PDB file of C-alpha atoms in Angstrom:
ATOM      1  CA  MET A  63     120.168  89.755  81.840  1.00 69.00           C
ATOM      2  CA  ASN A  64     116.531  89.747  82.942  1.00 71.00           C
ATOM      3  CA  ARG A  65     116.010  93.508  82.514  1.00 77.00           C
ATOM      4  CA  ARG A  66     112.276  93.341  83.179  1.00 80.00           C
ATOM      5  CA  ALA A  67     112.770  91.702  86.583  1.00 76.00           C
ATOM      6  CA  VAL A  68     115.633  94.048  87.474  1.00 80.00           C
ATOM      7  CA  TRP A  69     113.609  97.166  86.686  1.00 82.00           C
ATOM      8  CA  ALA A  70     110.560  95.762  88.483  1.00 80.00           C
ATOM      9  CA  ILE A  71     112.651  95.431  91.664  1.00 78.00           C
ATOM     10  CA  VAL A  72     114.065  98.946  91.159  1.00 81.00           C
ATOM     11  CA  ARG A  73     110.577 100.465  90.798  1.00 83.00           C
ATOM     12  CA  LYS A  74     109.301  98.537  93.799  1.00 79.00           C
ATOM     13  CA  ASP A  75     112.220  99.651  96.008  1.00 75.00           C
ATOM     14  CA  VAL A  76     111.794 103.306  95.053  1.00 78.00           C
ATOM     15  CA  MET A  77     108.029 103.280  95.640  1.00 81.00           C
ATOM     16  CA  VAL A  78     108.357 101.518  99.005  1.00 75.00           C
ATOM     17  CA  ALA A  79     111.083 103.951 100.082  1.00 72.00           C
ATOM     18  CA  LEU A  80     108.958 106.979  99.174  1.00 74.00           C
ATOM     19  CA  ARG A  81     106.072 105.600 101.256  1.00 77.00           C
ATOM     20  CA  THR A  82     108.303 105.057 104.308  1.00 72.00           C
ATOM     21  CA  LYS A  83     108.487 108.131 106.566  1.00 74.00           C
ATOM     22  CA  ALA A  84     111.945 107.268 107.902  1.00 68.00           C
ATOM     23  CA  VAL A  85     113.203 107.347 104.311  1.00 70.00           C
ATOM     24  CA  ALA A  86     111.038 110.053 102.721  1.00 76.00           C
ATOM     25  CA  LEU A  87     111.429 112.767 105.383  1.00 78.00           C
ATOM     26  CA  PRO A  88     115.244 113.097 105.075  1.00 74.00           C
ATOM     27  CA  LEU A  89     114.855 113.304 101.294  1.00 78.00           C
ATOM     28  CA  VAL A  90     112.840 116.510 101.735  1.00 83.00           C
ATOM     29  CA  ILE A  91     114.194 118.115 104.900  1.00 86.00           C
ATOM     30  CA  VAL A  92     117.947 117.760 104.304  1.00 83.00           C
ATOM     31  CA  PRO A  93     117.955 119.265 100.758  1.00 86.00           C
ATOM     32  CA  LEU A  94     115.822 122.197 101.937  1.00 89.00           C
ATOM     33  CA  ILE A  95     118.259 122.921 104.787  1.00 89.00           C
ATOM     34  CA  LEU A  96     121.475 122.482 102.781  1.00 87.00           C
ATOM     35  CA  LEU A  97     120.466 124.019  99.466  1.00 89.00           C
ATOM     36  CA  VAL A  98     117.925 126.673 100.420  1.00 91.00           C
ATOM     37  CA  GLY A  99     118.069 127.498 104.121  1.00 90.00           C
ATOM     38  CA  LEU A 100     121.855 127.823 104.564  1.00 88.00           C
ATOM     39  CA  PRO A 101     122.505 130.002 101.464  1.00 89.00           C
ATOM     40  CA  LEU A 102     119.629 132.340 102.357  1.00 90.00           C
ATOM     41  CA  LEU A 103     120.743 132.529 105.992  1.00 89.00           C
ATOM     42  CA  LEU A 104     124.374 133.182 105.076  1.00 83.00           C
ATOM     43  CA  GLY A 105     123.413 135.811 102.528  1.00 82.00           C
ATOM     44  CA  GLY A 106     121.181 137.574 105.035  1.00 81.00           C
ATOM     45  CA  ILE A 107     123.841 137.563 107.761  1.00 78.00           C
ATOM     46  CA  ILE A 108     126.613 138.926 105.535  1.00 75.00           C
ATOM     47  CA  MET A 109     124.388 141.590 103.981  1.00 74.00           C
ATOM     48  CA  MET A 110     123.294 142.762 107.439  1.00 74.00           C
ATOM     49  CA  ALA A 111     126.892 142.719 108.698  1.00 67.00           C
ATOM     50  CA  GLU A 112     128.093 144.805 105.756  1.00 65.00           C
ATOM     51  CA  ARG A 113     125.310 147.346 106.085  1.00 67.00           C
ATOM     52  CA  SER A 114     126.021 147.749 109.777  1.00 64.00           C
ATOM     53  CA  GLY A 115     129.789 147.918 109.285  1.00 59.00           C
ATOM     54  CA  MET A 116     130.419 144.642 111.120  1.00 53.00           C
ATOM     55  CA  ALA A 117     131.927 142.569 108.267  1.00 53.00           C
ATOM     56  CA  GLY A 118     135.292 142.700 110.035  1.00 51.00           C
ATOM     57  CA  SER A 119     138.426 140.620 109.838  1.00 51.00           C
ATOM     58  CA  ASP A 120     136.710 137.250 109.334  1.00 54.00           C
ATOM     59  CA  ILE A 121     135.441 138.325 105.915  1.00 57.00           C
ATOM     60  CA  SER A 122     138.854 139.728 105.032  1.00 58.00           C
ATOM     61  CA  GLU A 123     140.400 136.367 105.950  1.00 60.00           C
ATOM     62  CA  ILE A 124     137.959 134.579 103.633  1.00 61.00           C
ATOM     63  CA  GLN A 125     138.759 137.055 100.875  1.00 61.00           C
ATOM     64  CA  ARG A 126     142.453 136.141 101.124  1.00 65.00           C
ATOM     65  CA  MET A 127     141.512 132.505 100.375  1.00 65.00           C
ATOM     66  CA  ILE A 128     139.918 133.431  97.035  1.00 66.00           C
ATOM     67  CA  PRO A 129     141.993 132.214  94.036  1.00 63.00           C
ATOM     68  CA  PRO A 130     143.430 135.091  91.958  1.00 64.00           C
ATOM     69  CA  ALA A 131     141.580 133.928  88.825  1.00 61.00           C
ATOM     70  CA  MET A 132     138.250 134.132  90.604  1.00 64.00           C
ATOM     71  CA  LEU A 133     139.169 137.314  92.441  1.00 64.00           C
ATOM     72  CA  ALA A 134     139.686 138.987  89.055  1.00 64.00           C
ATOM     73  CA  THR A 135     136.064 138.217  88.139  1.00 63.00           C
ATOM     74  CA  LEU A 136     134.861 139.842  91.358  1.00 65.00           C
ATOM     75  CA  GLY A 137     136.493 143.216  90.819  1.00 64.00           C
ATOM     76  CA  GLY A 138     134.520 146.083  92.268  1.00 66.00           C
ATOM     77  CA  LEU A 139     132.932 143.987  95.015  1.00 71.00           C
ATOM     78  CA  SER A 140     133.458 144.720  98.670  1.00 70.00           C
ATOM     79  CA  ALA A 141     135.238 142.233 100.913  1.00 71.00           C
ATOM     80  CA  ALA A 142     131.901 141.017 102.292  1.00 73.00           C
ATOM     81  CA  GLN A 143     130.359 140.610  98.837  1.00 75.00           C
ATOM     82  CA  ALA A 144     133.389 138.761  97.448  1.00 76.00           C
ATOM     83  CA  GLY A 145     133.491 136.538 100.539  1.00 76.00           C
ATOM     84  CA  LEU A 146     129.810 135.685 100.177  1.00 81.00           C
ATOM     85  CA  VAL A 147     130.195 134.745  96.511  1.00 80.00           C
ATOM     86  CA  PHE A 148     133.283 132.663  97.269  1.00 81.00           C
ATOM     87  CA  MET A 149     131.629 130.776 100.127  1.00 82.00           C
ATOM     88  CA  LEU A 150     128.453 129.964  98.208  1.00 86.00           C
ATOM     89  CA  VAL A 151     130.060 129.104  94.879  1.00 83.00           C
ATOM     90  CA  TYR A 152     133.238 127.325  96.024  1.00 82.00           C
ATOM     91  CA  LEU A 153     133.671 126.927  99.773  1.00 81.00           C
ATOM     92  CA  PHE A 154     130.369 125.090 100.323  1.00 83.00           C
ATOM     93  CA  ALA A 155     130.799 122.811  97.291  1.00 86.00           C
ATOM     94  CA  PRO A 156     131.591 119.677  99.377  1.00 86.00           C
ATOM     95  CA  MET A 157     128.342 120.234 101.265  1.00 86.00           C
ATOM     96  CA  TYR A 158     126.461 119.521  98.035  1.00 89.00           C
ATOM     97  CA  LEU A 159     128.041 116.050  97.809  1.00 89.00           C
ATOM     98  CA  ILE A 160     126.344 115.084 101.068  1.00 87.00           C
ATOM     99  CA  LEU A 161     123.014 115.168  99.227  1.00 87.00           C
ATOM    100  CA  PRO A 162     123.435 112.359  96.637  1.00 88.00           C
ATOM    101  CA  ILE A 163     125.352 110.235  99.182  1.00 86.00           C
ATOM    102  CA  MET A 164     122.672 110.711 101.833  1.00 83.00           C
ATOM    103  CA  VAL A 165     119.763 109.982  99.487  1.00 83.00           C
ATOM    104  CA  SER A 166     121.308 106.855  97.957  1.00 82.00           C
ATOM    105  CA  SER A 167     122.366 105.619 101.403  1.00 79.00           C
ATOM    106  CA  VAL A 168     118.902 106.116 102.926  1.00 78.00           C
ATOM    107  CA  VAL A 169     117.162 104.289 100.072  1.00 78.00           C
ATOM    108  CA  ALA A 170     119.807 101.548  99.978  1.00 75.00           C
ATOM    109  CA  ALA A 171     119.551 101.031 103.745  1.00 72.00           C
ATOM    110  CA  ASP A 172     115.931 100.114 103.177  1.00 69.00           C
ATOM    111  CA  SER A 173     116.885  97.524 100.546  1.00 68.00           C
ATOM    112  CA  PHE A 174     117.784  94.196 102.136  1.00 66.00           C
ATOM    113  CA  ALA A 175     117.393  95.325 105.753  1.00 67.00           C
ATOM    114  CA  GLY A 176     113.957  96.799 105.013  1.00 65.00           C
ATOM    115  CA  GLU A 177     112.901  93.602 103.253  1.00 67.00           C
ATOM    116  CA  LYS A 178     113.925  91.639 106.348  1.00 66.00           C
ATOM    117  CA  GLU A 179     111.971  93.933 108.691  1.00 68.00           C
ATOM    118  CA  ARG A 180     108.852  93.768 106.510  1.00 67.00           C
ATOM    119  CA  LYS A 181     109.171  89.968 106.176  1.00 66.00           C
ATOM    120  CA  THR A 182     109.185  90.260 102.374  1.00 66.00           C
ATOM    121  CA  PHE A 183     112.714  89.062 101.701  1.00 66.00           C
ATOM    122  CA  GLU A 184     111.645  85.470 101.076  1.00 64.00           C
ATOM    123  CA  ALA A 185     109.391  86.564  98.202  1.00 67.00           C
ATOM    124  CA  LEU A 186     112.223  88.710  96.851  1.00 68.00           C
ATOM    125  CA  ALA A 187     114.628  85.771  97.003  1.00 66.00           C
ATOM    126  CA  TYR A 188     112.415  83.766  94.659  1.00 69.00           C
ATOM    127  CA  THR A 189     112.246  86.407  91.928  1.00 71.00           C
ATOM    128  CA  PRO A 190     113.519  85.184  88.513  1.00 74.00           C
ATOM    129  CA  THR A 191     116.906  86.898  88.822  1.00 76.00           C
ATOM    130  CA  THR A 192     120.445  85.748  89.424  1.00 79.00           C
ATOM    131  CA  ASP A 193     122.289  86.856  92.556  1.00 76.00           C
ATOM    132  CA  ARG A 194     124.230  89.411  90.516  1.00 79.00           C
ATOM    133  CA  GLU A 195     121.053  90.777  88.910  1.00 80.00           C
ATOM    134  CA  LEU A 196     119.383  91.076  92.310  1.00 79.00           C
ATOM    135  CA  LEU A 197     122.380  92.968  93.706  1.00 78.00           C
ATOM    136  CA  LEU A 198     122.414  95.245  90.636  1.00 83.00           C
ATOM    137  CA  ALA A 199     118.683  95.963  91.055  1.00 81.00           C
ATOM    138  CA  LYS A 200     119.167  96.844  94.719  1.00 79.00           C
ATOM    139  CA  MET A 201     122.026  99.196  93.866  1.00 82.00           C
ATOM    140  CA  LEU A 202     120.146 100.876  91.012  1.00 86.00           C
ATOM    141  CA  GLY A 203     117.182 101.317  93.338  1.00 82.00           C
ATOM    142  CA  GLY A 204     119.349 103.541  95.542  1.00 82.00           C
ATOM    143  CA  TRP A 205     121.562 105.126  92.894  1.00 88.00           C
ATOM    144  CA  ILE A 206     118.842 106.497  90.621  1.00 87.00           C
ATOM    145  CA  PRO A 207     117.025 108.490  93.378  1.00 86.00           C
ATOM    146  CA  GLY A 208     120.390 109.757  94.660  1.00 87.00           C
ATOM    147  CA  VAL A 209     121.376 111.030  91.222  1.00 91.00           C
ATOM    148  CA  LEU A 210     117.964 112.552  90.487  1.00 90.00           C
ATOM    149  CA  VAL A 211     117.772 114.356  93.833  1.00 89.00           C
ATOM    150  CA  GLY A 212     121.363 115.517  93.366  1.00 91.00           C
ATOM    151  CA  LEU A 213     120.634 116.987  89.919  1.00 93.00           C
ATOM    152  CA  ILE A 214     117.381 118.609  91.062  1.00 92.00           C
ATOM    153  CA  GLY A 215     119.256 119.954  94.080  1.00 92.00           C
ATOM    154  CA  PHE A 216     121.909 121.388  91.759  1.00 94.00           C
ATOM    155  CA  VAL A 217     119.231 123.299  89.827  1.00 95.00           C
ATOM    156  CA  VAL A 218     117.623 124.555  93.058  1.00 94.00           C
ATOM    157  CA  TYR A 219     120.984 125.589  94.546  1.00 94.00           C
ATOM    158  CA  THR A 220     121.913 127.396  91.327  1.00 94.00           C
ATOM    159  CA  VAL A 221     118.703 129.434  91.442  1.00 94.00           C
ATOM    160  CA  VAL A 222     119.028 130.219  95.166  1.00 93.00           C
ATOM    161  CA  VAL A 223     122.717 131.181  94.978  1.00 92.00           C
ATOM    162  CA  ASN A 224     122.159 133.387  91.940  1.00 92.00           C
ATOM    163  CA  LEU A 225     119.294 135.154  93.716  1.00 91.00           C
ATOM    164  CA  VAL A 226     121.415 135.700  96.845  1.00 89.00           C
ATOM    165  CA  THR A 227     124.558 136.864  95.036  1.00 86.00           C
ATOM    166  CA  TRP A 228     122.584 139.097  92.664  1.00 87.00           C
ATOM    167  CA  GLN A 229     120.781 140.711  95.573  1.00 84.00           C
ATOM    168  CA  ALA A 230     123.976 141.120  97.598  1.00 78.00           C
ATOM    169  CA  ALA A 231     126.600 141.824  94.942  1.00 75.00           C
ATOM    170  CA  GLY A 232     124.925 142.179  91.557  1.00 78.00           C
ATOM    171  CA  VAL A 233     126.631 139.071  90.099  1.00 79.00           C
ATOM    172  CA  MET A 234     125.469 135.609  89.028  1.00 82.00           C
ATOM    173  CA  LEU A 235     128.189 132.944  88.653  1.00 80.00           C
ATOM    174  CA  MET A 236     126.131 129.745  88.597  1.00 86.00           C
ATOM    175  CA  PRO A 237     126.256 127.372  86.845  1.00 86.00           C
ATOM    176  CA  ASN A 238     129.930 127.235  85.933  1.00 88.00           C
ATOM    177  CA  LEU A 239     132.207 124.413  84.747  1.00 90.00           C
ATOM    178  CA  PHE A 240     133.260 123.632  88.314  1.00 90.00           C
ATOM    179  CA  TRP A 241     129.670 123.036  89.446  1.00 92.00           C
ATOM    180  CA  LEU A 242     128.660 121.219  86.266  1.00 94.00           C
ATOM    181  CA  LEU A 243     131.456 118.708  86.876  1.00 94.00           C
ATOM    182  CA  LEU A 244     130.465 118.466  90.538  1.00 93.00           C
ATOM    183  CA  ALA A 245     126.814 117.738  89.667  1.00 94.00           C
ATOM    184  CA  PHE A 246     127.223 115.468  86.638  1.00 95.00           C
ATOM    185  CA  TRP A 247     130.582 113.754  87.329  1.00 95.00           C
ATOM    186  CA  VAL A 248     131.325 113.693  91.070  1.00 94.00           C
ATOM    187  CA  GLY A 249     127.755 113.620  92.424  1.00 93.00           C
ATOM    188  CA  PRO A 250     126.673 110.389  90.662  1.00 94.00           C
ATOM    189  CA  ALA A 251     129.986 108.768  91.609  1.00 93.00           C
ATOM    190  CA  ALA A 252     129.566 109.786  95.250  1.00 90.00           C
ATOM    191  CA  ALA A 253     126.020 108.375  95.210  1.00 89.00           C
ATOM    192  CA  ALA A 254     127.391 105.096  93.832  1.00 89.00           C
ATOM    193  CA  VAL A 255     129.960 104.871  96.641  1.00 87.00           C
ATOM    194  CA  GLY A 256     127.373 105.653  99.309  1.00 82.00           C
ATOM    195  CA  LEU A 257     124.882 103.076  98.105  1.00 80.00           C
ATOM    196  CA  GLY A 258     127.598 100.466  97.508  1.00 78.00           C
ATOM    197  CA  VAL A 259     128.690 100.638 101.124  1.00 78.00           C
ATOM    198  CA  THR A 260     125.143 100.754 102.459  1.00 74.00           C
ATOM    199  CA  VAL A 261     123.812  97.861 100.347  1.00 71.00           C
ATOM    200  CA  LEU A 262     126.691  95.651 101.485  1.00 71.00           C
ATOM    201  CA  VAL A 263     125.957  96.614 105.099  1.00 71.00           C
ATOM    202  CA  SER A 264     122.198  96.256 104.605  1.00 65.00           C
ATOM    203  CA  ALA A 265     122.637  92.686 103.379  1.00 62.00           C
ATOM    204  CA  ARG A 266     124.372  91.762 106.652  1.00 63.00           C
ATOM    205  CA  VAL A 267     122.189  93.450 109.285  1.00 57.00           C
ATOM    206  CA  ASN A 268     118.560  92.940 110.178  1.00 56.00           C
ATOM    207  CA  THR A 269     117.066  96.424 110.604  1.00 57.00           C
ATOM    208  CA  PHE A 270     116.861  99.648 108.597  1.00 53.00           C
ATOM    209  CA  GLN A 271     118.283 101.695 111.472  1.00 59.00           C
ATOM    210  CA  GLU A 272     121.382  99.488 111.736  1.00 58.00           C
ATOM    211  CA  ALA A 273     121.981  99.660 107.992  1.00 57.00           C
ATOM    212  CA  TYR A 274     121.494 103.432 107.839  1.00 57.00           C
ATOM    213  CA  GLN A 275     123.680 104.195 110.862  1.00 61.00           C
ATOM    214  CA  LEU A 276     126.560 102.064 109.628  1.00 59.00           C
ATOM    215  CA  GLY A 277     126.206 103.053 105.976  1.00 55.00           C
ATOM    216  CA  SER A 278     126.054 106.769 106.766  1.00 63.00           C
ATOM    217  CA  LEU A 279     129.689 106.655 107.913  1.00 67.00           C
ATOM    218  CA  VAL A 280     130.585 107.016 104.226  1.00 73.00           C
ATOM    219  CA  ILE A 281     129.694 110.723 104.570  1.00 75.00           C
ATOM    220  CA  LEU A 282     132.679 111.287 106.882  1.00 77.00           C
ATOM    221  CA  PRO A 283     135.255 111.775 104.064  1.00 79.00           C
ATOM    222  CA  VAL A 284     133.028 114.480 102.580  1.00 81.00           C
ATOM    223  CA  VAL A 285     132.761 116.146 105.995  1.00 79.00           C
ATOM    224  CA  PHE A 286     136.559 116.110 106.287  1.00 81.00           C
ATOM    225  CA  LEU A 287     136.795 117.589 102.783  1.00 82.00           C
ATOM    226  CA  MET A 288     134.413 120.363 103.832  1.00 78.00           C
ATOM    227  CA  LEU A 289     136.501 121.055 106.944  1.00 79.00           C
ATOM    228  CA  GLY A 290     139.596 121.177 104.758  1.00 78.00           C
ATOM    229  CA  GLN A 291     137.918 123.763 102.546  1.00 75.00           C
ATOM    230  CA  VAL A 292     136.882 125.910 105.495  1.00 71.00           C
ATOM    231  CA  SER A 293     140.345 125.703 107.129  1.00 71.00           C
ATOM    232  CA  GLY A 294     142.115 126.464 103.859  1.00 66.00           C
ATOM    233  CA  LEU A 295     144.034 123.166 103.764  1.00 73.00           C
ATOM    234  CA  VAL A 296     142.216 122.059 100.615  1.00 73.00           C
ATOM    235  CA  LEU A 297     140.610 124.217  97.944  1.00 76.00           C
ATOM    236  CA  LEU A 298     138.585 122.403  95.330  1.00 80.00           C
ATOM    237  CA  ASN A 299     139.218 123.330  91.721  1.00 83.00           C
ATOM    238  CA  ILE A 300     138.393 121.777  88.356  1.00 87.00           C
ATOM    239  CA  GLY A 301     141.432 119.500  88.390  1.00 89.00           C
ATOM    240  CA  ILE A 302     140.743 118.184  91.893  1.00 89.00           C
ATOM    241  CA  VAL A 303     137.068 117.668  91.043  1.00 91.00           C
ATOM    242  CA  LEU A 304     137.987 115.583  87.983  1.00 94.00           C
ATOM    243  CA  VAL A 305     140.335 113.400  90.030  1.00 94.00           C
ATOM    244  CA  LEU A 306     137.866 113.133  92.913  1.00 91.00           C
ATOM    245  CA  GLY A 307     135.143 111.898  90.574  1.00 93.00           C
ATOM    246  CA  LEU A 308     137.499 109.308  89.057  1.00 95.00           C
ATOM    247  CA  VAL A 309     138.479 108.043  92.510  1.00 93.00           C
ATOM    248  CA  PHE A 310     134.828 107.760  93.532  1.00 92.00           C
ATOM    249  CA  TRP A 311     133.933 105.813  90.373  1.00 94.00           C
ATOM    250  CA  LEU A 312     136.831 103.407  90.932  1.00 94.00           C
ATOM    251  CA  ILE A 313     135.776 102.842  94.550  1.00 90.00           C
ATOM    252  CA  ALA A 314     132.168 102.277  93.441  1.00 88.00           C
ATOM    253  CA  ALA A 315     133.317  99.707  90.858  1.00 89.00           C
ATOM    254  CA  LEU A 316     135.374  97.889  93.499  1.00 89.00           C
ATOM    255  CA  LEU A 317     132.406  97.855  95.878  1.00 83.00           C
ATOM    256  CA  TYR A 318     130.137  96.346  93.240  1.00 82.00           C
ATOM    257  CA  TRP A 319     132.780  93.775  92.329  1.00 84.00           C
ATOM    258  CA  ALA A 320     133.221  92.845  96.004  1.00 79.00           C
ATOM    259  CA  GLY A 321     129.477  92.660  96.506  1.00 75.00           C
ATOM    260  CA  ALA A 322     128.921  90.544  93.398  1.00 74.00           C
ATOM    261  CA  ALA A 323     131.710  88.176  94.450  1.00 74.00           C
ATOM    262  CA  THR A 324     130.338  87.586  97.946  1.00 71.00           C
ATOM    263  CA  PHE A 325     126.568  88.083  97.701  1.00 70.00           C
ATOM    264  CA  ARG A 326     124.545  84.880  97.933  1.00 68.00           C
ATOM    265  CA  ARG A 327     120.805  85.039  98.551  1.00 64.00           C
ATOM    266  CA  SER A 328     120.889  81.490  99.939  1.00 64.00           C
ATOM    267  CA  GLU A 329     123.172  82.667 102.760  1.00 62.00           C
ATOM    268  CA  LEU A 330     120.808  85.534 103.562  1.00 60.00           C
ATOM    269  CA  MET A 331     117.880  83.124 103.633  1.00 59.00           C
ATOM    270  CA  SER A 332     119.730  80.816 106.006  1.00 57.00           C
ATOM    271  CA  ARG A 333     120.409  83.708 108.415  1.00 53.00           C
ATOM    272  CA  LEU A 334     116.708  84.559 108.448  1.00 48.00           C
ATOM    273  CA  SER A 335     115.572  81.034 109.160  1.00 49.00           C
TER     274      SER A 335
END
């Protein structure tokens, strides 16, 4: 394998993506909203509701969803405090997975489709790499930023949640094994699935917007998982997280295999001519 050429393409893709506003802005705005804004807003609302006596039946309903093992660790907390801790530590966990998927998908959407828009694909096609090496470079160029942003986001979310729960309830439960598995096992796998879908789409469309809009549909399963958490139909635990990560890795491997079996730079060149 021509590692030097592969890593040169990876570095180039990442640098170009960071200089493109349509790519760079979501990488900053979305993490700030999901990992900082929402926890602080939720903590403020619940603390104000408890102090004014308006916590009500909704909080009690959330408290009934808390697993007994976790409820035992929250002894002495009010219904509002326990509900806040449960929502931030467990209920919003699927929301975190949107981050590595979104980042890898945005960068990957700029891979082949962005090269076509910038009229630089022809130069890329003549790099000293095989088709499989070129596909691998394009996938790594999206996967690495997705994983890095996901891990940095995990650290930021841990700090924010601990500050909120300490202020509201006097407890700090992050990081725990559940979140460590989510960040280091499921997150990278989810990023791999997101970029796999988007790179395959990006190789077949002509603009960044088309690639991003079609590739972003991969977020829908995570949205459904989040809705399942909120409705009580599904409640993530360590066992489910382990299985979910394994499923994501298998899907990512299948996507790479499918891409490697069908990707031909000569076909892409013929569509551009």
